[in-house]
Amino acid sequence: MTSLKFHPTSDILTDSIVPANSSGNAIGGSFFAFTGMRKSFYEFPPNFTVTKATVKEFPALDGQSVSYALIKYPAASINPPHTHPRSAELLFVVDGILNVGFVDNTNKLYTQTLQLGDIFVFPKGMVHYQSNDDPKKPAAAIAAFCSANAGTVSVPLSVFATGIDDVVLAKAFKTDVATIKKLKAGLAWQA
């Protein structure tokens, strides 16, 4: 007879985690359903958008080590370089063509052009991006994460919109303070 053994790195310790402010008996099937992406399939916004299904938006994910995001890329748009500190990302292209890439810890860049139905994995914590280079057609992808809260750290915002002194940034990027101020001004709409 074989028995199941608990894997010490697993974070799933219960079937599900019921919110503290509710009774377990009051939870029904709707607790385990997320409908927040329905409207996203019928409209294409003019700007890059991410519709998330993380533990924040979908409490049933608490303790499940999974989450999703629907990412929409208008023509000629990007998902700027970023990382997910608590998860790998599995990107599935459901519309259009995307150019993607990530940088490993030796600063080697891995890139690929993805078409409808293609999947790409971004390893946990690695800086990565996606780009829709088509000037006329939008693209869309679904991202799956091995965390209920993968987190997102935007490289441009974390460097230029967090209050790091302009002199420090100018030295780090081997440029002048005026150039740093221009870069910060260009990111002001995203902060």
Coordinates of C-alpha atoms in Angstrom, one line a residue:
M1 CA 0.0 0.0 0.0
T2 CA 1.4 3.4 -1.0
S3 CA 0.7 6.5 1.1
L4 CA 0.9 10.1 0.0
K5 CA 3.7 12.1 1.5
F6 CA 3.7 15.8 2.2
H7 CA 6.3 17.7 0.1
P8 CA 8.1 20.2 2.3
T9 CA 8.0 22.9 -0.4
S10 CA 4.3 22.6 -1.0
D11 CA 2.1 25.5 0.2
I12 CA -1.2 23.8 -0.2
L13 CA -2.2 22.6 3.2
T14 CA -6.0 22.6 3.0
D15 CA -8.6 22.0 0.3
S16 CA -9.6 25.6 0.4
I17 CA -9.3 28.6 2.7
V18 CA -12.7 30.2 3.7
P19 CA -12.5 33.9 4.4
A20 CA -12.4 34.6 8.2
N21 CA -15.6 36.7 8.0
S22 CA -17.8 33.9 6.7
S23 CA -19.1 30.6 7.8
G24 CA -17.9 27.6 5.9
N25 CA -21.5 26.4 5.5
A26 CA -22.4 29.7 3.8
I27 CA -19.9 29.1 1.0
G28 CA -21.4 27.9 -2.3
G29 CA -20.2 27.2 -5.8
S30 CA -20.1 30.9 -6.6
F31 CA -17.2 31.3 -4.2
F32 CA -15.1 29.1 -6.5
A33 CA -16.2 30.9 -9.7
F34 CA -14.6 34.1 -11.1
T35 CA -16.5 36.1 -13.7
G36 CA -14.3 39.2 -13.8
M37 CA -12.9 38.4 -17.3
R38 CA -16.2 38.0 -19.1
K39 CA -16.4 41.5 -20.5
S40 CA -12.7 41.5 -21.4
F41 CA -13.3 39.1 -24.2
Y42 CA -15.7 41.4 -26.0
E43 CA -13.8 44.7 -26.0
F44 CA -10.3 45.8 -27.0
P45 CA -9.2 48.8 -25.1
P46 CA -6.9 51.5 -26.7
N47 CA -4.2 50.9 -24.1
F48 CA -2.3 47.9 -22.9
T49 CA -4.4 46.2 -20.2
V50 CA -4.1 43.3 -17.7
T51 CA -7.2 41.8 -16.1
K52 CA -6.1 39.8 -13.1
A53 CA -7.6 36.8 -11.3
T54 CA -5.3 36.8 -8.2
V55 CA -6.2 36.1 -4.6
K56 CA -7.1 39.8 -4.3
E57 CA -9.8 39.6 -7.0
F58 CA -10.7 35.9 -6.5
P59 CA -10.4 34.9 -2.8
A60 CA -11.0 31.2 -3.5
L61 CA -7.4 31.2 -4.8
D62 CA -6.0 31.6 -1.3
G63 CA -3.8 28.6 -0.6
Q64 CA -4.1 27.2 -4.1
S65 CA -0.8 28.5 -5.6
V66 CA -2.4 29.5 -8.9
S67 CA -3.6 32.7 -10.6
Y68 CA -4.4 34.0 -14.1
A69 CA -4.3 37.2 -16.1
L70 CA -5.8 38.2 -19.4
I71 CA -3.4 40.5 -21.2
K72 CA -4.5 42.7 -24.1
Y73 CA -2.0 44.4 -26.4
P74 CA -3.3 47.1 -28.8
A75 CA -1.5 47.4 -32.1
A76 CA 2.2 48.5 -31.6
S77 CA 2.1 48.2 -27.8
I78 CA 4.3 46.5 -25.1
N79 CA 4.1 45.0 -21.7
P80 CA 7.3 46.8 -20.3
P81 CA 10.1 44.8 -18.7
H82 CA 9.0 43.5 -15.4
T83 CA 9.4 40.5 -13.0
H84 CA 7.2 38.3 -10.9
P85 CA 9.1 37.7 -7.6
R86 CA 6.9 34.9 -6.4
S87 CA 6.1 32.9 -9.6
A88 CA 7.0 31.7 -13.0
E89 CA 4.7 32.8 -15.8
L90 CA 3.2 30.6 -18.5
L91 CA 2.0 32.8 -21.4
F92 CA -0.5 31.4 -23.9
V93 CA -1.2 33.5 -27.0
V94 CA -4.9 33.5 -27.9
D95 CA -4.9 36.3 -30.5
G96 CA -2.3 37.9 -32.8
I97 CA 1.5 37.6 -32.7
L98 CA 3.8 38.6 -29.8
N99 CA 7.5 39.0 -29.5
V100 CA 8.7 38.0 -26.1
G101 CA 11.9 37.7 -24.2
F102 CA 13.5 37.3 -20.8
V103 CA 17.0 37.9 -19.4
D104 CA 18.5 35.2 -17.1
N105 CA 20.9 35.8 -14.2
T106 CA 23.9 35.8 -16.5
N107 CA 22.3 38.7 -18.6
K108 CA 21.6 36.4 -21.5
L109 CA 18.5 37.4 -23.5
Y110 CA 16.2 34.7 -24.8
T111 CA 13.6 35.8 -27.4
Q112 CA 10.9 34.2 -29.4
T113 CA 8.1 35.2 -31.7
L114 CA 4.8 33.6 -30.6
Q115 CA 1.7 33.0 -32.7
L116 CA -1.9 32.0 -31.9
G117 CA -1.7 28.8 -29.8
D118 CA 1.9 29.1 -28.7
I119 CA 3.0 29.0 -25.1
F120 CA 6.2 30.5 -23.5
V121 CA 7.5 30.2 -20.0
F122 CA 9.2 33.0 -18.1
P123 CA 11.2 31.6 -15.2
K124 CA 10.4 32.9 -11.7
G125 CA 11.9 36.3 -10.9
M126 CA 13.5 36.9 -14.4
V127 CA 13.1 40.2 -16.1
H128 CA 10.8 39.7 -19.1
Y129 CA 8.6 41.6 -21.6
Q130 CA 6.1 41.1 -24.4
S131 CA 5.7 43.2 -27.5
N132 CA 3.0 43.4 -30.1
D133 CA 4.9 44.8 -33.1
D134 CA 2.1 44.7 -35.5
P135 CA 1.1 48.4 -36.3
K136 CA -2.5 47.4 -37.1
K137 CA -3.7 44.3 -35.3
P138 CA -4.2 43.8 -31.5
A139 CA -3.0 40.7 -29.7
A140 CA -4.1 38.9 -26.5
A141 CA -2.6 36.3 -24.2
I142 CA -3.5 34.4 -21.0
A143 CA -0.9 34.2 -18.3
A144 CA -0.9 31.5 -15.7
F145 CA 1.1 31.8 -12.5
C146 CA 2.2 29.2 -9.9
S147 CA 1.2 31.6 -7.1
A148 CA -2.1 33.1 -5.9
N149 CA -0.2 36.4 -5.7
A150 CA 2.8 36.4 -8.2
G151 CA 3.4 40.1 -7.7
T152 CA 4.7 42.4 -10.5
V153 CA 7.7 44.7 -10.3
S154 CA 7.9 47.1 -13.3
V155 CA 11.5 47.7 -14.1
P156 CA 11.0 51.2 -15.5
L157 CA 8.8 52.3 -12.6
S158 CA 10.9 50.6 -9.9
V159 CA 14.0 52.4 -11.2
F160 CA 12.7 55.8 -12.2
A161 CA 9.5 56.3 -10.2
T162 CA 10.4 55.3 -6.7
G163 CA 12.4 58.3 -5.4
I164 CA 15.9 57.0 -6.1
D165 CA 18.1 60.1 -6.2
D166 CA 18.7 61.5 -9.7
V167 CA 22.4 61.7 -9.0
V168 CA 22.6 58.0 -8.1
L169 CA 20.6 57.1 -11.3
A170 CA 22.8 59.3 -13.5
K171 CA 25.9 57.6 -12.1
A172 CA 24.4 54.1 -12.4
F173 CA 23.4 54.7 -16.1
K174 CA 26.5 56.7 -16.9
T175 CA 24.6 59.8 -18.0
D176 CA 23.6 63.2 -16.6
V177 CA 20.8 64.3 -14.3
A178 CA 19.0 66.1 -17.2
T179 CA 18.6 62.8 -19.1
I180 CA 17.3 61.0 -15.9
K181 CA 14.7 63.8 -15.4
K182 CA 13.6 63.3 -19.1
L183 CA 13.2 59.6 -18.5
K184 CA 11.2 60.2 -15.3
A185 CA 9.0 62.7 -17.0
G186 CA 8.2 60.1 -19.7
L187 CA 7.0 57.6 -17.1
A188 CA 4.9 60.1 -15.1
W189 CA 1.7 58.9 -16.7
Q190 CA 2.4 55.3 -15.6
A191 CA 3.1 55.9 -11.9

